[in-house]
Coordinates of C-alpha atoms and ligand atoms in Angstrom, one line a residue:
M1 CA -5.6 -4.3 -21.1
S2 CA -9.1 -5.3 -19.9
S3 CA -10.5 -8.8 -20.2
Q4 CA -12.5 -8.0 -23.4
N5 CA -13.7 -11.4 -24.4
R6 CA -14.3 -12.9 -21.0
A7 CA -17.4 -12.6 -18.8
P8 CA -16.9 -10.0 -16.1
Q9 CA -15.8 -11.6 -12.8
R10 CA -18.3 -11.3 -10.0
V11 CA -17.2 -9.3 -7.1
I12 CA -18.6 -8.7 -3.6
H13 CA -17.2 -5.6 -2.0
V14 CA -17.0 -5.3 1.8
G15 CA -16.3 -2.0 3.6
V16 CA -17.8 1.4 2.5
G17 CA -16.0 3.8 4.9
V18 CA -14.0 6.8 3.8
F19 CA -11.8 4.8 1.4
G20 CA -14.5 2.2 0.6
K21 CA -16.6 5.0 -0.9
R22 CA -13.7 5.7 -3.3
W23 CA -13.7 2.0 -4.1
C24 CA -17.4 2.3 -5.1
S25 CA -17.2 5.5 -7.0
D26 CA -13.9 5.0 -8.7
F27 CA -11.9 1.8 -8.4
L28 CA -14.7 -0.8 -8.8
R29 CA -16.7 1.5 -11.2
S30 CA -13.8 1.9 -13.7
N31 CA -13.5 -1.9 -13.9
V32 CA -17.3 -2.4 -14.2
V33 CA -17.4 0.1 -17.0
D34 CA -14.8 -1.7 -19.1
G35 CA -16.3 -5.2 -18.4
T36 CA -13.5 -6.5 -16.2
I37 CA -15.8 -7.1 -13.2
Q38 CA -19.4 -6.9 -12.2
V39 CA -20.3 -5.9 -8.6
V40 CA -22.9 -8.5 -7.5
A41 CA -23.2 -7.5 -3.8
L42 CA -22.0 -4.9 -1.3
V43 CA -21.5 -5.1 2.5
D44 CA -21.0 -2.7 5.4
R45 CA -22.1 -3.0 9.0
N46 CA -23.0 0.7 8.9
P47 CA -26.3 1.1 7.0
E48 CA -25.6 4.7 6.1
N49 CA -22.3 3.9 4.5
L50 CA -23.9 0.9 2.8
K51 CA -26.5 3.2 1.3
A52 CA -23.8 5.6 -0.1
G53 CA -22.0 2.6 -1.8
Q54 CA -25.3 1.3 -3.1
T55 CA -26.0 4.6 -4.8
A56 CA -22.5 5.0 -6.2
L57 CA -22.7 1.5 -7.8
G58 CA -26.4 1.5 -8.7
L59 CA -27.2 -1.7 -6.8
R60 CA -30.6 -3.1 -5.8
D61 CA -31.6 -3.4 -2.2
D62 CA -31.4 -7.2 -2.3
Q63 CA -27.7 -6.9 -3.2
C64 CA -26.8 -5.0 -0.1
F65 CA -25.9 -6.6 3.2
T66 CA -24.7 -5.7 6.7
D67 CA -23.0 -9.1 7.3
A68 CA -20.2 -10.4 5.0
A69 CA -20.8 -14.1 5.7
Q70 CA -24.5 -13.7 4.9
A71 CA -23.7 -11.9 1.6
F72 CA -21.1 -14.6 0.6
K73 CA -23.8 -17.3 1.3
A74 CA -26.6 -15.5 -0.5
V75 CA -24.8 -14.3 -3.7
K76 CA -22.6 -16.3 -6.1
A77 CA -19.3 -14.5 -6.7
D78 CA -15.7 -15.1 -7.9
F79 CA -13.8 -12.9 -5.5
C80 CA -14.3 -10.3 -2.8
T81 CA -12.7 -6.9 -2.2
V82 CA -12.1 -5.9 1.4
A83 CA -11.8 -2.3 2.6
T84 CA -12.8 -2.7 6.2
T85 CA -10.4 -1.3 9.0
P86 CA -7.2 -3.4 9.4
A87 CA -8.5 -5.0 12.7
H88 CA -11.5 -6.2 10.8
H89 CA -9.8 -7.8 7.7
E90 CA -9.4 -11.2 9.3
E91 CA -13.0 -11.8 10.1
V92 CA -14.0 -11.0 6.5
I93 CA -11.2 -13.1 5.0
D94 CA -12.3 -16.1 7.2
A95 CA -15.8 -15.8 5.8
A96 CA -14.5 -15.5 2.2
I97 CA -12.3 -18.6 2.6
A98 CA -15.3 -20.5 4.1
A99 CA -17.3 -19.4 1.0
G100 CA -14.6 -20.4 -1.4
L101 CA -13.8 -16.8 -2.6
D102 CA -10.5 -15.3 -3.7
I103 CA -9.6 -12.0 -1.9
L104 CA -8.2 -8.7 -2.9
C105 CA -7.7 -6.8 0.4
E106 CA -6.7 -3.3 1.4
K107 CA -3.4 -2.9 3.1
P108 CA -2.2 -3.8 5.7
I109 CA -3.0 -7.5 5.7
A110 CA -3.9 -7.1 9.4
D111 CA -3.2 -4.9 12.4
T112 CA -0.8 -7.3 14.1
M113 CA 2.1 -9.5 13.0
A114 CA 0.4 -12.6 14.4
A115 CA -2.8 -12.0 12.5
T116 CA -0.8 -11.3 9.4
L117 CA 0.8 -14.7 9.6
R118 CA -2.5 -16.4 10.5
I119 CA -4.2 -14.9 7.4
A120 CA -1.3 -15.9 5.0
E121 CA -1.4 -19.4 6.4
K122 CA -5.2 -19.8 6.1
V123 CA -5.2 -18.6 2.5
K124 CA -2.4 -21.0 1.7
A125 CA -4.1 -24.0 3.4
A126 CA -7.3 -23.2 1.5
G127 CA -5.5 -22.9 -1.8
R128 CA -7.1 -19.5 -2.4
K129 CA -5.7 -16.4 -4.2
M130 CA -5.2 -13.3 -2.1
A131 CA -3.4 -10.1 -2.9
V132 CA -3.0 -6.8 -1.1
T133 CA -3.7 -3.3 -2.6
M134 CA -0.3 -1.6 -2.0
S135 CA -1.8 1.3 -4.1
H136 CA 1.1 3.6 -4.0
R137 CA 3.7 1.2 -5.5
Y138 CA 1.3 1.0 -8.5
D139 CA 1.0 4.7 -9.0
Q140 CA 2.2 6.4 -12.1
D141 CA 5.2 8.2 -10.6
K142 CA 6.5 5.3 -8.6
T143 CA 6.1 2.9 -11.5
T144 CA 8.1 5.4 -13.6
L145 CA 10.9 5.5 -11.0
R146 CA 10.9 1.7 -10.7
R147 CA 11.3 1.4 -14.5
V148 CA 14.4 3.7 -14.3
V149 CA 15.9 1.8 -11.3
K150 CA 15.2 -1.7 -12.8
S151 CA 16.6 -0.7 -16.2
G152 CA 20.0 -1.0 -14.6
Q153 CA 21.2 2.4 -15.8
L154 CA 22.1 3.6 -12.3
G155 CA 24.3 0.5 -11.9
K156 CA 24.4 -1.3 -8.6
I157 CA 22.1 0.4 -6.1
N158 CA 23.9 1.6 -3.0
A159 CA 21.4 3.5 -0.9
I160 CA 17.9 4.9 -1.0
G161 CA 16.4 7.8 0.9
M162 CA 12.7 8.6 1.3
R163 CA 10.7 11.4 2.9
F164 CA 7.0 11.5 3.7
Q165 CA 5.7 14.7 5.3
G166 CA 1.9 14.9 5.4
D167 CA 0.0 17.5 7.4
M168 CA -2.9 15.6 9.0
R169 CA -2.1 16.8 12.5
Q170 CA -5.6 18.0 13.6
H171 CA -8.2 15.6 14.9
M172 CA -9.9 13.7 12.0
A173 CA -7.5 15.3 9.5
W174 CA -6.5 11.8 8.5
S175 CA -10.1 10.9 7.4
S176 CA -11.1 8.1 9.8
L177 CA -11.2 8.0 13.6
F178 CA -9.3 4.7 14.0
R179 CA -6.0 6.3 12.8
H180 CA -6.2 8.9 15.6
E181 CA -6.8 6.2 18.2
M182 CA -4.3 3.5 17.3
E183 CA -0.8 3.1 18.7
H184 CA 1.2 3.4 15.5
P185 CA -0.9 5.3 12.9
L186 CA 2.1 6.5 10.8
L187 CA 3.8 3.1 10.5
I188 CA 0.7 0.9 10.1
E189 CA -1.4 3.1 8.0
G190 CA 1.1 5.3 6.1
S191 CA 4.6 3.9 6.1
I192 CA 3.4 0.5 5.1
H193 CA 3.1 1.9 1.6
H194 CA 6.6 3.4 1.8
M195 CA 8.3 0.3 3.1
D196 CA 6.7 -1.7 0.3
I197 CA 8.0 0.8 -2.3
L198 CA 11.5 0.9 -0.7
A199 CA 11.8 -2.9 -0.5
D200 CA 10.7 -3.2 -4.2
L201 CA 13.3 -0.6 -5.2
A202 CA 16.0 -2.2 -3.1
G203 CA 15.3 -5.4 -5.0
D204 CA 16.0 -8.0 -2.3
K205 CA 14.8 -9.3 1.1
C206 CA 15.0 -6.8 4.0
E207 CA 17.2 -8.3 6.7
S208 CA 17.3 -5.7 9.5
V209 CA 15.1 -2.8 10.8
Y210 CA 16.0 -0.1 13.2
A211 CA 13.3 2.5 14.1
T212 CA 12.6 5.3 16.4
T213 CA 9.1 6.7 16.6
W214 CA 7.4 9.5 18.5
R215 CA 4.5 11.9 18.8
P216 CA 5.0 15.6 18.9
S217 CA 2.8 17.4 21.5
Y218 CA 0.9 19.2 18.8
A219 CA -0.3 16.1 17.0
A220 CA -3.9 15.2 17.7
Y221 CA -3.3 11.4 17.9
K222 CA -3.0 8.8 20.6
G223 CA -0.1 7.0 18.9
D224 CA 3.2 7.9 17.2
T225 CA 2.9 10.1 14.1
D226 CA 6.7 10.5 13.4
A227 CA 9.4 7.9 12.6
V228 CA 12.9 7.5 11.4
V229 CA 13.6 4.0 10.0
V230 CA 16.8 2.4 8.8
L231 CA 16.7 -0.8 6.7
G232 CA 19.4 -3.2 5.6
F233 CA 18.8 -5.5 2.6
A234 CA 20.4 -8.8 1.7
N235 CA 22.0 -7.3 -1.4
G236 CA 23.7 -4.6 0.7
V237 CA 21.3 -1.8 -0.1
K238 CA 20.8 0.6 2.9
V239 CA 17.7 2.7 3.3
V240 CA 16.9 5.8 5.4
Y241 CA 13.3 6.8 5.8
E242 CA 11.8 9.8 7.6
G243 CA 8.1 10.1 7.9
T244 CA 5.5 12.2 9.6
C245 CA 1.7 12.6 9.3
A246 CA 1.8 15.7 11.6
H247 CA 4.1 17.9 9.6
S248 CA 3.8 21.7 9.8
T249 CA 3.5 22.3 6.1
G250 CA 2.9 19.0 4.2
L251 CA 6.0 19.3 2.1
N252 CA 5.9 15.7 0.7
T253 CA 2.5 14.3 1.4
F254 CA 0.8 11.2 0.0
Y255 CA 1.2 11.0 -3.8
K256 CA 3.9 13.6 -3.6
E257 CA 6.6 11.8 -1.6
Y258 CA 10.4 12.3 -2.1
I259 CA 12.5 9.2 -3.0
R260 CA 16.2 9.3 -4.0
V261 CA 17.9 6.2 -5.3
D262 CA 21.7 6.3 -5.4
G263 CA 23.5 3.9 -7.7
E264 CA 27.1 3.4 -8.7
H265 CA 26.6 5.4 -11.9
G266 CA 23.9 7.8 -11.1
T267 CA 21.0 9.0 -9.0
A268 CA 17.3 9.1 -9.7
I269 CA 15.0 11.4 -7.7
L270 CA 11.2 11.4 -7.5
T271 CA 9.6 14.3 -5.8
H272 CA 6.1 15.8 -6.3
R273 CA 5.4 13.3 -9.2
T274 CA 8.5 14.4 -11.2
V275 CA 11.3 12.0 -11.9
E276 CA 14.8 13.3 -12.7
L277 CA 18.0 11.5 -13.4
F278 CA 21.6 12.5 -12.8
M279 CA 24.4 10.4 -14.4
R280 CA 28.0 10.3 -13.4
Q281 CA 30.3 11.8 -16.0
D282 CA 34.0 11.4 -16.7
I283 CA 35.0 14.5 -14.6
W284 CA 36.7 15.1 -11.3
R285 CA 34.5 15.7 -8.2
Q286 CA 31.0 15.9 -9.6
Q287 CA 28.6 18.5 -8.3
H288 CA 25.0 18.4 -9.4
R289 CA 21.9 20.1 -8.1
E290 CA 18.4 18.8 -7.5
G291 CA 15.8 20.2 -10.0
Q292 CA 18.5 20.4 -12.7
G293 CA 18.6 16.8 -13.7
Q294 CA 17.3 15.1 -16.9
K295 CA 13.5 15.0 -16.6
I296 CA 12.0 11.6 -17.3
D297 CA 8.5 11.4 -18.9
L298 CA 6.0 9.6 -16.7
L299 CA 4.8 6.3 -18.1
V300 CA 1.3 6.4 -19.6
Q301 CA -1.4 3.6 -19.3
P302 CA -5.1 3.6 -18.7
K303 CA -5.2 2.6 -15.1
W304 CA -3.1 3.2 -12.0
I305 CA -3.3 2.3 -8.2
N306 CA -6.4 0.2 -7.2
N307 CA -8.1 0.6 -10.6
W308 CA -5.1 -1.3 -12.1
L309 CA -4.8 -3.7 -9.2
I310 CA -8.4 -4.9 -9.6
E311 CA -7.8 -5.5 -13.2
R312 CA -4.5 -7.3 -12.5
F313 CA -6.2 -9.5 -9.8
A314 CA -8.9 -10.5 -12.3
Q315 CA -6.2 -11.3 -14.8
W316 CA -4.3 -13.4 -12.3
R317 CA -7.6 -15.3 -11.5
A318 CA -8.0 -15.9 -15.3
G319 CA -4.6 -17.6 -15.5
G320 CA -2.3 -14.6 -15.8
A321 CA 0.8 -13.7 -13.7
P322 CA 0.3 -13.4 -9.9
L323 CA 0.4 -10.0 -8.3
E324 CA 3.8 -9.0 -6.7
T325 CA 1.7 -8.2 -3.6
E326 CA 0.1 -11.7 -3.3
V327 CA -0.3 -12.3 0.4
A328 CA 2.7 -14.7 0.8
N329 CA 5.0 -12.0 -0.5
N330 CA 3.3 -9.1 1.2
V331 CA 3.9 -10.6 4.6
Q332 CA 7.4 -9.3 4.2
T333 CA 6.2 -5.7 3.9
S334 CA 4.0 -6.0 7.0
A335 CA 6.9 -7.6 8.8
I336 CA 9.1 -4.5 8.2
I337 CA 6.4 -2.4 9.9
F338 CA 5.9 -4.7 12.9
A339 CA 9.7 -5.1 13.3
A340 CA 10.0 -1.3 13.3
I341 CA 7.4 -1.2 16.1
E342 CA 9.4 -3.9 18.0
S343 CA 12.7 -1.9 17.4
Q344 CA 11.0 1.2 18.9
R345 CA 10.0 -0.9 21.9
T346 CA 13.3 -2.5 22.5
G347 CA 15.6 0.3 21.3
V348 CA 17.7 -2.0 19.1
P349 CA 17.7 -3.2 15.5
V350 CA 15.5 -6.2 14.7
Q351 CA 16.6 -9.0 12.4
L352 CA 13.6 -9.7 10.2
A353 CA 13.7 -13.5 9.6
P354 CA 14.1 -14.4 13.3
F355 CA 11.4 -11.9 14.2
I356 CA 8.9 -13.4 11.8
A357 CA 9.8 -16.9 12.9
A358 CA 9.4 -16.0 16.6
V359 CA 5.9 -14.5 16.1
G360 CA 4.9 -17.5 13.9
R361 CA 5.9 -20.0 16.6
Ligands
NAD401 N1 -4.5 1.9 -0.3 C1 -4.6 3.1 0.2 O1 -4.0 4.1 -0.3 C2 -5.6 3.3 1.3 C3 -6.0 4.6 1.7 C4 -6.9 4.7 2.7 C5 -7.3 3.6 3.4 N2 -6.9 2.4 3.1 C6 -7.3 1.1 3.8 O2 -8.6 0.9 3.6 C7 -9.2 0.3 4.7 C8 -10.4 1.1 5.2 O3 -10.0 2.4 5.6 P1 -11.0 3.6 5.8 O4 -10.2 4.8 6.0 O5 -12.0 3.5 4.7 O6 -11.7 3.1 7.2 P2 -13.1 3.6 7.8 O7 -13.1 3.4 9.2 O8 -13.5 4.9 7.2 O9 -14.2 2.5 7.1 C9 -14.2 1.2 7.5 C10 -15.6 0.6 7.1 O10 -15.6 -0.8 7.3 C11 -16.8 -1.1 7.9 N3 -16.6 -2.4 8.6 C12 -15.7 -2.7 9.6 N4 -15.8 -4.0 9.9 C13 -16.7 -4.6 9.1 C14 -17.1 -5.9 8.9 N5 -16.6 -6.9 9.7 N6 -18.1 -6.1 8.0 C15 -18.6 -5.1 7.3 N7 -18.2 -3.8 7.4 C16 -17.2 -3.6 8.3 C17 -17.2 0.0 8.8 O11 -18.6 0.1 9.1 C18 -16.7 1.2 7.9 O12 -17.8 1.7 7.1 C19 -8.0 0.1 5.7 O13 -7.4 -1.1 5.6 C20 -7.1 1.2 5.3 O14 -5.7 0.9 5.6 C21 -6.0 2.2 2.0

């Protein structure tokens, strides 16, 4: 899978916070080890975080910067990877475009719909490649479920249900401070992955979004930690999503979410990284029971989530297929989230295409 006979592509990584540290110790490293990339510079405003990344990647002092634009000017690279907070993606992307770099950026594209559209437009105008790391869609369990759904064996997909119940209710339990201080932590930081997975499984453009969001009194957040979202897709698929990052017991937390895909001929269920299948039989009034379906073996390959996405991005840059999450497409996923916020504000369903058009005007 790796680019064996090619020179490693040169990467500048920006952002070494909680998740950025994992980029350094795991995602980037695995791709350095197999020769896909070479990390030529590292950036973080915070010198302590920068030092941690430097150690993890074994970089020299002259490869470490506190300013992205300076790093992009000083060190020759092919693309940058961005793991700053969502409100600080755009400034790094602007500097990358000015330096002629392609961009692999953490989700969400930005913290507002207007900034999301601006970024997509600037990338297009500059003719650069940019993709977004929707890590969870590229995890082993979701990829296995997607294979079952896309095989067609369930027949026409009718409805999809998804449940995310994480217990990060105490202050700082969701790793970084910004999530506890923002207005919609669940939707913008968590459900963005889930909407991306749901839209992929639905297999068409999302047309309408209805959402209600709230914060229970016991959740140590400023913004809303809970949501119910209903989506309608152009091909008729309907989706119901329930999410919370302040659950009492963490029944379906990140990497262990529940997804049920109902088709004309059968149902596929993913929960706690196990996929099972139920097929309709030629009998009167079927009754099946979760946990007693046909277990599907998880797909096996060397890399998943961001490890795989870095490799795929390098392959795209080398002439391979674009990522499904290239920025022009991923705008749709962000739009579902910001339309959900708009629906909560107005109390009515939001039609996605007019919503995007109105923000973009
Ligand atoms: N894909 C996933 O599963 C996943 C999981 C967690 C976080 N994330 C994403 O990763 C990103 C970072 O999240 P986090 O939890 O690590 O945040 P964080 O607050 O812990 O870290 C952000 C880091 O970026 C640095 N920074 C901010 N602006 C900068 C700038 N202009 N130049 C240089 N450095 C800058 C900060 O100093 C900090 O070290 C977010 O977009 C988040 O949504 C994705």
